[in-house]
Amino acid sequence: MSNKFLSDLASLIGAHHVLTAPQDVAPYLTDWRQRYTGQALAVVAPATTEEVAAIVKRCAAERIGIVPQGGNTGLCGGATPDTSGTQIVLSLRRLQRIRAVDPLNNTLTVEAGVTLLQAQEAAHAAERLFPLSLASEGSCTIGGNLATNAGGTAVLRYGNARELTLGLEVVTAQGEIWQGLTGLRKDNTGYDLRDLFIGAEGTLGIITAATLKLYPLPKATATALVSVNTLAHALQLLTLAQSHAAAALTTFEAMSDLCLRLVNKHTQRPLPFAQGAPYAVLLELSDLESEEHAQSVLNTLLAAALEKGIAQDAIIASSLQQAQQLWALRERIPEAEALEGRNIKHDISLPLSRLAEFCERCEQALHALGTPLQLVVFGHLGDGNLHYNIALPKKTDVPAFALWQEKINRVVYKTVAECSGSISAEHGIGQLKRDTLPHYKDATALRLMRSIKQALDPLGIMNPGKVL
Amino acid sequence: MSNKFLSDLASLIGAHHVLTAPQDVAPYLTDWRQRYTGQALAVVAPATTEEVAAIVKRCAAERIGIVPQGGNTGLCGGATPDTSGTQIVLSLRRLQRIRAVDPLNNTLTVEAGVTLLQAQEAAHAAERLFPLSLASEGSCTIGGNLATNAGGTAVLRYGNARELTLGLEVVTAQGEIWQGLTGLRKDNTGYDLRDLFIGAEGTLGIITAATLKLYPLPKATATALVSVNTLAHALQLLTLAQSHAAAALTTFEAMSDLCLRLVNKHTQRPLPFAQGAPYAVLLELSDLESEEHAQSVLNTLLAAALEKGIAQDAIIASSLQQAQQLWALRERIPEAEALEGRNIKHDISLPLSRLAEFCERCEQALHALGTPLQLVVFGHLGDGNLHYNIALPKKTDVPAFALWQEKINRVVYKTVAECSGSISAEHGIGQLKRDTLPHYKDATALRLMRSIKQALDPLGIMNPGKVL
């Protein structure tokens, strides 16, 4: 069967685009964090939506599982095939067209394989902002961003990938094409299929193109790093910043003192504050008026925070270069923690009103485990999203690490659940958290999800073994 | 069966809350616009989510159709039962609790029967803004707002009801309770069930409570009415306003000169401009800084618009009372057009880049029908949402009106489809547009919708005969 199947695919999209040689397929079989390596019948790379549809139809006829893949930068193994060698990887990278830029409607229509950076650049060329922004933006693709409902550093102001999307084009599990590329802000003609495919990680269908929202380009930004004594103070600073700046507040990132010290140790960047404080907040305003207006709002806000005793100290960037230096402190944390040793990572979110409580309870419960550990806590505080990572001593061997990882995950997720949080804020489920999900998700929600999966993909060929 | 069934319901929630007497049930059987009158076995009014679940289970056992109803202010007959007398109306109005106000998390959790005005007031009492705002806000309920994904006058800045919702509590068609009342800004743990129930008009399950987003209260607003010569100029004014004010631009409503003249004729309000122009735009900025700052941004923007020849004239409100007078011109259009005679109403949306083209083409096609008619065009221009209404001469009799209505609808919807628009922007489908929808909706989308309906409500008891 397999040979006939592969030659059929080759006749559909050209033999060059059906990869089977080990050296050709290898880069598609291991995830970005190198936690998973699978096998595949082939890596198949169509160039058009119609080719995607033809491949899906052929796979449906043979009951062959399809693993859609974009830039292969996912953090939960959602784009990596299993080890059976019976699935195909369907790479969307050749769907490369920017189909339309519409500055009057403030929309951009791109195909799934366009990278996030290319989408940002297309918007910029039309004097507009496409605000989604992530560390991997040079290589991650719009298809992957939408399949995982990506977050990033601009969610506080502009929302997740979901909120930035108006319309989709999707190939269903039956190989039909749903033409839903609307550029409308309002459309109440039936069920919200768009948001069902966004965040479904390719388990319900394959996103082949999207119409995205654009925004006016800000004229200026104003950036500051603020030291605070407690997480509660950081959250008071957030409320204060929102009441001063509302939607002009585009960044509110937090990092613990240990994060700054690790960045200092491993990347030789100086510690920003003469006197350390438990947390630092990176705060940025975007302004449509002028540099002066942005700075004036920021100064007023910081003066109020210092006067109220919410902030301990503040560094205001006086140039773009200084702003970049402040950003680098936040951006280089993942690199610094990796250089320090292996980490147990958690991508969690909490209601802001329970975030300080969570941190206190979780830290206590972790220390009660009785092994030396350090908390490397940073993240998108404005969204209630923490990267709550735990470093074990460097000498911990692999079996011990695995054992502690399981215990630590259980403590963190249990405390997250008790504080009404989520065990996956922005990275998704993939294969990494598939078996964990049922322990923390509402049972009725899981049943509804399974019913929808069964209804839209009755053969179970769409990214099998992911999410559910 | 019926008597036993009704006495079972009475034993579940109390006989007082199972209405069957004609005078008691009558207000629930006719829709707000009085286009539809149905019959019902009973009007059933539970007070808690558990009672709703118990009723649904009982109805599922007997295969009895359930028509959920909130404030009964819908515009498409979505909350009115059919004429068979075999369905029950399930009124959510007794689910009246404000469950939580969380100013730190900027969220509000309310039950389905809370009116929009009560939700706004609860937010205001916590010094926060719940921005959803509609003409019927005194009587429409949050449950209905979410079931229909309501729009209104603040969508440009804050989005539709969908974008204002973080979490839901829903009773499924099986009478289970999905506890999805999250207050999280980020949660990527599986399919987006929330947005599937929002806008489904009660055909997939019953929304019993919601966690809603709150915003900082603006410190000041600045309001102006601007006259423009063409729709293209109105759209240029929108782009200019966005580039000056971005998210501070909270209102951008348009109305044709005829709308202003009808308001003048029927409500005795003076015409705002000495010299009429084809369109007027009501524009409002919200500001977190000060009255002075709001006025200064508005003045700069309007000066630029006048200088570029985009605007013909502008009236800036210099007091709250003047602002209310400008708003009244927009708000009283529906009343004025009703006093002028019967109208054929359309709630449509277009990409902004095709809106002027649509209006030109549609007007031509309507005049080509060869009957005298007048266009009463107004709406939420910033969202691409027009209330594109057509007035026939007063003397038109009922059969002629029905005949023209069919012809006119066909012209309008065909032109909407040709310009990539939607035949229902903010009012939904209900029974009014159920038979029209299949002519204009993508066939694959319809198939997906039917699969989802079948999967979640296999007995077909949830609001039968609506949407699909």
Coordinates of C-alpha atoms in Angstrom, one line a residue, chain A residues 102-107 128 148-153 155 157 160 162-163 170 172-174 176-180 182-201 203-204 213 216-217 219 235-236 238-239 242-248 288-289 293 296-297 349-354 380 382-385 420-429 437 441-453 455-456 466-468, chain B residues 102-107 128 148-153 155 157 160 162-163 170 172-174 176-180 182-201 203-204 213 216-217 219 235-236 238-239 242-248 288-289 293 296-297 349-354 380 382-385 420-429 437 441-453 455-456 466-468:
Chain A
D102 CA -5.8 46.0 2.9
P103 CA -4.8 49.2 4.8
L104 CA -8.2 50.7 4.6
N105 CA -9.8 47.6 6.2
N106 CA -6.8 47.1 8.4
T107 CA -6.4 43.5 7.4
R128 CA 0.4 49.2 9.8
T148 CA -1.6 26.9 18.9
N149 CA -3.3 30.3 19.6
A150 CA 0.1 31.8 20.3
G151 CA 0.6 34.5 22.9
G152 CA 3.8 36.4 23.3
T153 CA 4.7 39.9 24.5
V155 CA -1.2 40.1 24.4
R157 CA -2.8 45.3 24.6
N160 CA -3.6 36.3 21.6
R162 CA -7.2 34.3 18.4
E163 CA -8.1 37.9 19.0
V170 CA -9.3 25.5 6.4
T172 CA -11.3 19.8 6.7
A173 CA -10.6 16.2 7.7
Q174 CA -12.7 15.2 4.6
E176 CA -13.0 20.0 1.7
I177 CA -12.0 23.6 1.7
W178 CA -13.8 25.9 4.0
Q179 CA -13.5 29.4 2.5
G180 CA -13.9 31.6 5.6
T182 CA -13.6 37.1 5.9
G183 CA -12.2 40.6 6.7
L184 CA -15.3 41.5 8.7
R185 CA -15.3 42.8 12.3
K186 CA -18.9 41.7 12.8
D187 CA -20.5 38.5 11.4
N188 CA -23.2 36.7 13.2
T189 CA -24.2 34.2 10.6
G190 CA -23.8 31.0 12.6
Y191 CA -21.4 29.1 14.8
D192 CA -17.9 30.4 15.4
L193 CA -16.0 27.9 13.4
R194 CA -12.9 30.2 13.2
D195 CA -12.2 30.0 16.9
L196 CA -12.8 26.2 16.9
F197 CA -9.9 25.7 14.5
I198 CA -7.7 28.3 16.2
G199 CA -6.0 26.5 19.1
A200 CA -7.1 23.0 18.1
E201 CA -3.4 22.2 17.2
T203 CA -6.6 18.0 15.4
L204 CA -9.8 19.2 13.6
K213 CA -6.2 42.4 12.0
P216 CA -2.0 51.9 13.4
L217 CA 1.8 52.1 13.8
K219 CA 4.6 57.0 16.8
L235 CA 0.0 43.9 40.5
Q236 CA -0.8 47.3 42.1
L238 CA -0.4 47.1 36.8
T239 CA -3.7 48.6 38.0
Q242 CA -3.9 50.7 33.4
S243 CA -5.7 53.6 35.0
H244 CA -3.1 56.0 33.6
A245 CA -2.5 54.5 30.2
A246 CA -5.3 52.0 29.4
A247 CA -4.6 50.6 25.9
A248 CA -1.4 52.5 25.6
L288 CA 0.1 57.7 18.8
E289 CA 0.9 61.3 19.6
H293 CA 3.6 62.6 25.3
S296 CA 5.1 62.4 30.1
V297 CA 2.5 59.7 30.7
S349 CA -1.8 31.4 34.1
L350 CA -3.8 32.6 37.1
P351 CA -6.5 35.2 37.7
L352 CA -4.5 38.3 38.7
S353 CA -6.4 38.4 42.0
R354 CA -5.0 35.0 43.0
H380 CA 3.7 38.1 31.0
G382 CA -0.1 41.7 32.7
D383 CA -1.8 38.6 31.3
G384 CA -1.5 36.5 34.5
N385 CA 0.9 34.3 32.6
S420 CA -8.4 28.6 39.4
G421 CA -5.6 28.8 36.9
S422 CA -4.6 27.0 33.7
I423 CA -1.8 24.4 33.2
S424 CA -1.2 25.7 29.7
A425 CA -1.4 29.4 29.2
E426 CA 0.1 30.0 25.8
H427 CA 2.0 26.9 24.6
G428 CA -0.8 24.4 24.2
I429 CA -1.1 20.7 24.9
L437 CA -5.0 17.4 30.8
K441 CA -9.9 19.9 32.9
D442 CA -13.6 19.9 33.6
A443 CA -15.0 16.5 32.7
T444 CA -17.9 18.0 30.7
A445 CA -15.5 20.1 28.7
L446 CA -13.5 17.0 27.9
R447 CA -16.6 15.2 26.8
L448 CA -17.7 18.1 24.6
M449 CA -14.2 18.2 23.1
R450 CA -14.3 14.5 22.3
S451 CA -17.8 14.9 20.7
I452 CA -16.5 17.7 18.5
K453 CA -13.4 15.7 17.5
A455 CA -17.9 14.9 14.6
L456 CA -15.3 16.7 12.5
K466 CA -2.3 15.3 20.2
V467 CA -4.5 17.3 22.7
L468 CA -7.0 14.5 23.3
Chain B
D102 CA -13.0 41.3 40.8
P103 CA -11.4 44.8 40.2
L104 CA -7.9 43.5 40.4
N105 CA -8.5 40.8 37.8
N106 CA -10.8 43.2 35.9
T107 CA -13.6 40.7 35.7
R128 CA -14.6 49.8 36.2
T148 CA -26.5 36.3 20.0
N149 CA -23.0 37.8 20.3
A150 CA -24.4 41.3 20.6
G151 CA -22.6 44.3 19.1
G152 CA -23.7 47.8 19.8
T153 CA -22.0 51.1 19.9
V155 CA -17.5 47.5 19.3
R157 CA -12.9 49.9 20.7
N160 CA -18.5 42.3 20.3
R162 CA -17.6 37.5 22.3
E163 CA -14.5 39.6 22.8
V170 CA -23.3 26.2 30.2
T172 CA -25.4 21.1 27.8
A173 CA -28.2 19.4 25.8
Q174 CA -27.7 16.4 28.0
E176 CA -24.7 18.4 32.3
I177 CA -23.1 21.6 33.7
W178 CA -19.9 22.7 32.0
Q179 CA -18.1 24.8 34.6
G180 CA -16.0 27.0 32.4
T182 CA -12.5 31.1 34.0
G183 CA -11.2 34.6 34.6
L184 CA -8.1 33.9 32.6
R185 CA -6.7 36.0 29.8
K186 CA -4.7 33.1 28.4
D187 CA -5.8 29.4 28.5
N188 CA -4.7 27.0 25.8
T189 CA -6.0 23.8 27.3
G190 CA -8.0 22.5 24.4
Y191 CA -10.8 23.5 22.0
D192 CA -12.5 26.9 22.4
L193 CA -15.9 25.8 23.7
R194 CA -16.6 29.3 25.0
D195 CA -16.8 30.8 21.5
L196 CA -18.8 27.9 20.2
F197 CA -21.7 28.6 22.6
I198 CA -21.4 32.4 22.2
G199 CA -23.4 33.3 19.1
A200 CA -25.1 29.9 18.8
E201 CA -28.4 31.4 19.8
T203 CA -29.0 25.8 19.7
L204 CA -26.1 24.0 21.3
K213 CA -13.9 41.6 31.0
P216 CA -10.6 51.2 33.5
L217 CA -13.3 54.0 33.6
K219 CA -11.8 60.2 32.8
L235 CA -13.8 56.2 5.7
Q236 CA -10.8 58.5 5.2
L238 CA -11.9 56.9 10.2
T239 CA -8.3 56.1 9.1
Q242 CA -7.4 55.9 14.2
S243 CA -3.9 57.2 13.4
H244 CA -4.5 60.1 15.8
A245 CA -6.3 58.3 18.6
A246 CA -6.0 54.5 18.1
A247 CA -7.9 52.8 21.0
A248 CA -9.1 56.2 22.4
L288 CA -7.7 58.4 30.7
E289 CA -5.9 61.7 31.2
H293 CA -6.2 66.2 26.6
S296 CA -6.9 68.7 22.3
V297 CA -6.6 65.3 20.5
S349 CA -21.4 44.3 7.3
L350 CA -18.8 44.9 4.7
P351 CA -15.0 45.1 4.6
L352 CA -14.3 48.8 5.0
S353 CA -12.4 48.8 1.7
R354 CA -15.6 47.7 -0.2
H380 CA -21.6 51.5 13.2
G382 CA -16.2 52.0 12.2
D383 CA -17.1 48.3 12.3
G384 CA -18.3 48.2 8.7
N385 CA -21.8 47.5 10.0
S420 CA -17.6 39.9 0.6
G421 CA -20.0 41.0 3.3
S422 CA -22.3 39.4 5.9
I423 CA -26.1 39.3 5.8
S424 CA -26.2 39.4 9.6
A425 CA -23.6 41.6 11.3
E426 CA -24.9 41.8 14.8
H427 CA -28.5 40.6 15.1
G428 CA -28.0 36.9 14.4
I429 CA -30.1 34.4 12.4
L437 CA -28.6 31.7 5.3
K441 CA -23.1 30.8 3.6
D442 CA -20.2 28.7 2.5
A443 CA -21.5 25.1 1.9
T444 CA -18.6 23.6 3.9
A445 CA -19.2 25.9 6.8
L446 CA -22.9 24.9 6.8
R447 CA -21.9 21.2 6.8
L448 CA -19.5 21.8 9.7
M449 CA -22.2 23.6 11.6
R450 CA -24.6 20.7 11.1
S451 CA -22.0 18.2 12.3
I452 CA -21.4 20.2 15.4
K453 CA -25.1 20.6 16.1
A455 CA -22.7 16.0 17.9
L456 CA -23.7 18.3 20.8
K466 CA -33.4 28.4 14.8
V467 CA -30.1 29.2 12.9
L468 CA -29.9 25.8 11.1

